[in-house]
Tab-separated table of C-alpha atoms and ligand atoms in Angstrom:
chain	number	residue	atom	x	y	z
A	152	UNK	CA	-29.737	-27.958	-46.389
A	153	UNK	CA	-28.988	-29.998	-49.508
A	154	UNK	CA	-26.644	-28.356	-52.026
A	155	UNK	CA	-28.394	-30.027	-54.947
A	156	UNK	CA	-30.675	-28.102	-57.263
A	157	UNK	CA	-34.351	-28.397	-56.382
A	158	UNK	CA	-36.197	-31.107	-58.271
A	159	UNK	CA	-39.825	-30.569	-59.136
A	160	UNK	CA	-42.256	-33.362	-59.853
A	161	UNK	CA	-45.821	-32.672	-60.886
A	162	UNK	CA	-48.621	-35.207	-60.769
A	163	UNK	CA	-52.032	-34.254	-62.042
A	164	UNK	CA	-54.766	-36.169	-60.225
A	165	UNK	CA	-58.330	-36.628	-61.423
A	166	UNK	CA	-59.900	-34.919	-58.439
A	167	UNK	CA	-59.306	-34.023	-54.782
A	168	UNK	CA	-59.909	-37.590	-53.681
A	169	UNK	CA	-57.254	-38.954	-56.060
A	170	UNK	CA	-54.911	-36.140	-55.020
A	171	UNK	CA	-55.469	-37.005	-51.364
A	172	UNK	CA	-54.779	-40.707	-51.992
A	173	UNK	CA	-51.566	-39.878	-53.848
A	174	UNK	CA	-50.575	-37.607	-50.981
A	175	UNK	CA	-51.383	-40.266	-48.367
A	176	UNK	CA	-49.199	-42.769	-50.219
A	177	UNK	CA	-46.303	-40.303	-50.451
A	178	UNK	CA	-46.584	-39.229	-46.801
A	179	UNK	CA	-46.630	-42.878	-45.735
A	180	UNK	CA	-43.576	-43.683	-47.861
A	181	UNK	CA	-41.555	-40.748	-46.518
A	182	UNK	CA	-42.401	-41.491	-42.875
A	183	UNK	CA	-41.595	-45.197	-43.230
A	184	UNK	CA	-38.313	-44.482	-45.028
A	185	UNK	CA	-37.194	-41.888	-42.485
A	186	UNK	CA	-38.111	-44.004	-39.462
A	187	UNK	CA	-36.267	-46.991	-40.939
A	188	UNK	CA	-33.201	-44.814	-41.480
A	189	UNK	CA	-33.243	-42.666	-38.324
A	190	UNK	CA	-35.894	-44.067	-35.984
A	191	UNK	CA	-37.730	-40.761	-36.155
A	192	UNK	CA	-39.540	-38.558	-38.652
A	193	UNK	CA	-40.451	-34.906	-38.269
A	194	UNK	CA	-43.124	-33.397	-40.451
A	195	UNK	CA	-45.006	-30.112	-40.650
A	196	UNK	CA	-48.711	-30.234	-41.496
A	197	UNK	CA	-50.373	-27.746	-43.814
A	198	UNK	CA	-53.337	-25.655	-42.868
A	199	UNK	CA	-56.317	-24.608	-44.942
A	200	UNK	CA	-58.986	-26.955	-46.306
A	201	UNK	CA	-57.203	-28.966	-49.000
A	202	UNK	CA	-55.422	-31.377	-46.601
A	203	UNK	CA	-58.624	-32.434	-44.770
A	204	UNK	CA	-59.261	-35.492	-46.950
A	205	UNK	CA	-55.589	-36.473	-46.754
A	206	UNK	CA	-55.664	-36.374	-42.948
A	207	UNK	CA	-58.832	-38.488	-42.899
A	208	UNK	CA	-57.190	-41.059	-45.183
A	209	UNK	CA	-54.035	-41.301	-43.050
A	210	UNK	CA	-56.223	-42.249	-40.082
A	211	UNK	CA	-57.674	-45.189	-42.020
A	212	UNK	CA	-56.382	-48.366	-43.646
A	213	UNK	CA	-54.282	-49.055	-45.607
A	214	UNK	CA	-52.243	-46.089	-44.352
A	215	UNK	CA	-52.924	-46.187	-40.596
A	216	UNK	CA	-51.220	-49.504	-39.936
A	217	UNK	CA	-48.306	-48.769	-42.299
A	218	UNK	CA	-47.257	-45.594	-40.475
A	219	UNK	CA	-44.999	-45.955	-37.381
A	220	UNK	CA	-46.954	-43.340	-35.431
A	221	UNK	CA	-44.912	-43.571	-32.229
A	222	UNK	CA	-41.785	-42.417	-34.103
A	223	UNK	CA	-43.466	-39.434	-35.715
A	224	UNK	CA	-43.159	-35.840	-34.526
A	225	UNK	CA	-45.796	-33.463	-35.885
A	226	UNK	CA	-45.579	-29.702	-36.226
A	227	UNK	CA	-47.649	-27.192	-38.192
A	228	UNK	CA	-46.465	-24.865	-40.943
A	229	UNK	CA	-48.674	-22.136	-39.575
A	230	UNK	CA	-51.681	-21.324	-37.447
A	231	UNK	CA	-54.372	-18.726	-37.185
A	232	UNK	CA	-54.457	-17.011	-33.768
A	233	UNK	CA	-57.823	-18.468	-32.800
A	234	UNK	CA	-58.772	-20.775	-29.901
A	235	UNK	CA	-57.705	-24.401	-30.443
A	236	UNK	CA	-61.337	-25.492	-30.792
A	237	UNK	CA	-62.195	-22.792	-33.340
A	238	UNK	CA	-63.465	-24.089	-36.723
A	239	UNK	CA	-60.656	-22.138	-38.436
A	240	UNK	CA	-57.879	-23.651	-36.324
A	241	UNK	CA	-55.345	-25.614	-38.369
A	242	UNK	CA	-54.603	-27.614	-35.226
A	243	UNK	CA	-58.267	-28.506	-34.790
A	244	UNK	CA	-58.503	-29.719	-38.398
A	245	UNK	CA	-55.637	-32.185	-37.903
A	246	UNK	CA	-56.722	-33.122	-34.365
A	247	UNK	CA	-60.299	-33.952	-35.416
A	248	UNK	CA	-59.523	-35.746	-38.704
A	249	UNK	CA	-56.260	-37.504	-37.801
A	250	UNK	CA	-54.458	-37.072	-34.494
A	251	UNK	CA	-57.236	-38.325	-32.216
A	252	UNK	CA	-57.619	-41.417	-34.432
A	253	UNK	CA	-54.039	-42.729	-34.501
A	254	UNK	CA	-51.586	-43.899	-31.782
A	255	UNK	CA	-49.282	-40.883	-32.054
A	256	UNK	CA	-47.642	-39.890	-28.756
A	257	UNK	CA	-49.328	-36.793	-27.419
A	258	UNK	CA	-45.969	-35.206	-26.519
A	259	UNK	CA	-44.973	-35.603	-30.169
A	260	UNK	CA	-47.755	-33.250	-31.240
A	261	UNK	CA	-46.274	-29.750	-31.242
A	262	UNK	CA	-49.191	-27.372	-31.481
A	263	UNK	CA	-48.525	-23.692	-32.022
A	264	UNK	CA	-49.568	-22.264	-28.604
A	265	UNK	CA	-51.849	-19.507	-29.875
A	266	UNK	CA	-53.667	-19.229	-26.546
A	267	UNK	CA	-51.003	-16.716	-25.535
A	268	UNK	CA	-52.434	-13.340	-26.438
A	269	UNK	CA	-49.124	-11.889	-27.653
A	270	UNK	CA	-48.409	-13.372	-31.140
A	271	UNK	CA	-44.710	-12.523	-30.865
A	272	UNK	CA	-44.559	-14.556	-27.652
A	273	UNK	CA	-46.404	-17.427	-29.376
A	274	UNK	CA	-43.793	-17.427	-32.158
A	275	UNK	CA	-40.970	-17.502	-29.596
A	276	UNK	CA	-42.594	-20.408	-27.725
A	277	UNK	CA	-43.006	-22.331	-30.966
A	278	UNK	CA	-39.408	-21.610	-31.865
A	279	UNK	CA	-38.316	-23.036	-28.500
A	280	UNK	CA	-40.215	-26.247	-29.221
A	281	UNK	CA	-38.527	-26.546	-32.607
A	282	UNK	CA	-35.089	-26.009	-31.066
A	283	UNK	CA	-35.798	-28.596	-28.376
A	284	UNK	CA	-37.144	-31.334	-30.637
A	285	UNK	CA	-34.543	-30.819	-33.370
A	286	UNK	CA	-31.808	-30.419	-30.721
A	287	UNK	CA	-30.542	-27.272	-32.407
A	288	UNK	CA	-27.392	-25.511	-31.411
A	289	UNK	CA	-27.431	-21.713	-31.421
A	290	UNK	CA	-27.908	-20.539	-35.022
A	291	UNK	CA	-28.980	-24.017	-36.156
A	292	UNK	CA	-31.924	-24.725	-38.462
A	293	UNK	CA	-34.502	-27.523	-38.277
A	294	UNK	CA	-34.573	-29.759	-41.345
A	295	UNK	CA	-38.023	-31.276	-41.678
A	296	UNK	CA	-38.217	-34.635	-43.382
A	297	UNK	CA	-41.457	-33.531	-44.996
A	298	UNK	CA	-43.421	-30.302	-45.140
A	299	UNK	CA	-46.977	-30.224	-46.480
A	300	UNK	CA	-47.931	-26.919	-48.043
A	301	UNK	CA	-51.033	-25.480	-49.625
A	302	UNK	CA	-51.015	-22.635	-52.112
A	303	UNK	CA	-53.153	-19.536	-52.111
A	304	UNK	CA	-54.366	-18.011	-55.393
A	305	UNK	CA	-52.224	-14.954	-54.529
A	306	UNK	CA	-49.096	-17.113	-54.200
A	307	UNK	CA	-49.092	-17.258	-50.402
A	308	UNK	CA	-48.119	-20.419	-48.607
A	309	UNK	CA	-48.257	-21.262	-44.915
A	310	UNK	CA	-49.072	-17.833	-43.485
A	311	UNK	CA	-46.491	-16.054	-45.614
A	312	UNK	CA	-48.378	-13.528	-47.695
A	313	UNK	CA	-47.170	-11.311	-50.559
A	314	UNK	CA	-45.438	-8.099	-49.405
A	315	UNK	CA	-45.218	-9.442	-45.844
A	316	UNK	CA	-42.168	-8.308	-43.843
A	317	UNK	CA	-41.899	-11.983	-42.803
A	318	UNK	CA	-40.605	-12.797	-46.299
A	319	UNK	CA	-37.372	-10.999	-45.435
A	320	UNK	CA	-36.861	-12.932	-42.180
A	321	UNK	CA	-33.451	-14.628	-42.211
A	322	UNK	CA	-32.817	-15.632	-38.582
A	323	UNK	CA	-36.091	-16.577	-36.853
A	324	UNK	CA	-37.639	-20.057	-37.181
A	325	UNK	CA	-41.179	-18.795	-36.653
A	326	UNK	CA	-42.748	-15.330	-36.657
A	327	UNK	CA	-46.055	-13.582	-36.112
A	328	UNK	CA	-47.597	-12.316	-39.345
A	329	UNK	CA	-50.738	-10.632	-40.619
A	330	UNK	CA	-53.056	-12.392	-43.074
A	331	UNK	CA	-56.414	-11.582	-44.629
A	332	UNK	CA	-59.628	-11.229	-42.684
A	333	UNK	CA	-61.259	-12.865	-40.842
A	334	UNK	CA	-58.162	-14.228	-39.121
A	335	UNK	CA	-55.529	-11.595	-39.585
A	336	UNK	CA	-53.218	-12.558	-36.752
A	337	UNK	CA	-51.150	-15.650	-37.586
A	338	UNK	CA	-47.992	-17.560	-36.727
A	339	UNK	CA	-45.876	-19.122	-39.456
A	340	UNK	CA	-42.661	-20.992	-40.089
A	341	UNK	CA	-40.258	-18.762	-41.971
A	342	UNK	CA	-38.788	-19.114	-45.449
A	343	UNK	CA	-35.374	-20.290	-44.134
A	344	UNK	CA	-37.109	-23.182	-42.353
A	345	UNK	CA	-39.463	-24.142	-45.181
A	346	UNK	CA	-36.741	-23.960	-47.833
A	347	UNK	CA	-34.543	-26.396	-45.876
A	348	UNK	CA	-37.088	-29.207	-45.868
A	349	UNK	CA	-35.862	-32.431	-47.425
A	350	UNK	CA	-39.157	-32.662	-49.263
A	351	UNK	CA	-42.086	-30.322	-49.792
A	352	UNK	CA	-45.413	-31.847	-50.819
A	353	UNK	CA	-47.588	-29.185	-52.423
A	354	UNK	CA	-51.339	-29.840	-52.352
A	355	UNK	CA	-53.181	-27.742	-54.938
A	356	UNK	CA	-56.821	-28.292	-55.834
A	357	UNK	CA	-59.623	-26.292	-57.411
A	358	UNK	CA	-60.118	-24.140	-60.501
A	359	UNK	CA	-59.274	-20.939	-58.643
A	360	UNK	CA	-55.693	-22.215	-58.228
A	361	UNK	CA	-55.131	-22.821	-61.983
A	362	UNK	CA	-53.504	-19.441	-62.620
A	363	UNK	CA	-51.092	-19.563	-59.707
A	364	UNK	CA	-50.247	-23.219	-60.349
A	365	UNK	CA	-49.334	-22.384	-63.926
A	366	UNK	CA	-47.262	-19.388	-62.814
A	367	UNK	CA	-45.406	-21.418	-60.191
A	368	UNK	CA	-44.708	-24.427	-62.364
A	369	UNK	CA	-43.630	-22.421	-65.376
A	370	UNK	CA	-41.083	-20.652	-63.176
A	371	UNK	CA	-42.364	-17.188	-64.150
A	372	UNK	CA	-40.018	-14.476	-62.744
A	373	UNK	CA	-43.025	-12.836	-61.032
A	374	UNK	CA	-43.907	-16.115	-59.370
A	375	UNK	CA	-40.405	-16.615	-58.026
A	376	UNK	CA	-40.819	-13.510	-55.888
A	377	UNK	CA	-44.071	-14.683	-54.325
A	378	UNK	CA	-43.938	-16.533	-50.975
A	379	UNK	CA	-44.470	-19.963	-52.560
A	380	UNK	CA	-41.830	-19.173	-55.171
A	381	UNK	CA	-39.346	-18.238	-52.468
A	382	UNK	CA	-39.896	-21.617	-50.807
A	383	UNK	CA	-40.085	-23.531	-54.086
A	384	UNK	CA	-36.792	-22.233	-55.415
A	385	UNK	CA	-34.747	-23.736	-52.621
A	386	UNK	CA	-36.336	-26.913	-51.401
A	387	UNK	CA	-34.494	-30.089	-52.255
A	388	UNK	CA	-37.500	-31.989	-53.571
A	389	UNK	CA	-40.856	-30.553	-54.515
A	390	UNK	CA	-43.697	-32.917	-55.333
A	391	UNK	CA	-46.735	-31.095	-56.649
A	392	UNK	CA	-50.063	-32.889	-56.423
A	393	UNK	CA	-52.513	-30.917	-58.503
A	394	UNK	CA	-56.076	-31.854	-59.363
A	395	UNK	CA	-57.374	-31.486	-62.912
A	396	UNK	CA	-59.244	-28.275	-62.163
A	397	UNK	CA	-56.092	-26.584	-60.874
A	398	UNK	CA	-54.000	-28.110	-63.672
A	399	UNK	CA	-56.103	-26.878	-66.569
A	400	UNK	CA	-53.450	-24.299	-67.560
A	401	UNK	CA	-50.548	-26.745	-67.309
A	402	UNK	CA	-49.040	-28.409	-70.390
A	403	UNK	CA	-48.393	-32.161	-70.712
A	404	UNK	CA	-51.160	-33.336	-68.421
A	405	UNK	CA	-50.469	-36.720	-66.952
A	406	UNK	CA	-53.411	-37.964	-64.912
A	407	UNK	CA	-52.232	-39.926	-61.918
B	193	6PG	C1	-53.679	-21.363	-43.899
B	193	6PG	C2	-52.793	-22.193	-44.784
B	193	6PG	C3	-52.704	-21.582	-46.144
B	193	6PG	C4	-53.422	-22.555	-47.070
B	193	6PG	C5	-53.693	-21.930	-48.412
B	193	6PG	C6	-54.551	-22.866	-49.256
B	193	6PG	O1	-53.537	-21.455	-42.678
B	193	6PG	O2	-54.550	-20.681	-44.458
B	193	6PG	O3	-51.644	-22.559	-44.263
B	193	6PG	O4	-51.383	-21.377	-46.603
B	193	6PG	O5	-52.618	-23.728	-47.226
B	193	6PG	O6	-54.382	-20.719	-48.188
B	193	6PG	O7	-55.783	-23.034	-48.563
B	193	6PG	P1	-56.902	-24.071	-49.080
B	193	6PG	O8	-56.314	-25.440	-48.914
B	193	6PG	O9	-58.079	-23.842	-48.167
B	193	6PG	O10	-57.166	-23.718	-50.528
């Protein structure tokens, strides 16, 4: 984990399409830079609906041919405990919009194995995959090159929800958690993992996110205690891509 203070960069984009294009450019840059430097890049994909357009763009030119897919390892920040083909599956979203359309190696796609009925067992299996791919010694932590995160209006991120016992987790890489209906049972990376990422790319779109975006980016004490604030406070680099609707409460709007 970097010792430097977190740096926050905010770009306000005209709309979700512009946000997605800015995100696709950033994701492409980070992957290319990391693969040039270390011949591999390990990222964690966000769930929810905001990233859909981004994933579609990455599967198309000009991004598709610029990304060294065979050197990329893909994980997820979290998953709902639903079948892999379920419309609410975060895996299915990325599989349908991106992973079936690019030459990524299938054994580099590290799906959260939610088919196991016991969520605690699912979290342990996912943790084993992280330890294997990141070649972790006992007590070691994975350092993702890039983590994509969405933001809930209540300040949740990944499947870390306010007041969740998972927020206090300090040793596990992944845990089973409870979210809102309809998909209460979930698996999520923990705060210690998310906060160690070299870069976090926050994707925030829509008017209903304006209040939480303003709270997060103005460093309100209340916000710092929310799940996203706990991740935000410690990540080395945070790039916020916010559309105009979600940015309407932010000062100094710069449209990107
Ligand atoms: C999930 C996500 C969750 C999501 C936010 C924003 O599995 O639900 O990981 O953290 O990113 O809820 O969701 P939208 O992008 O749909 O607004």
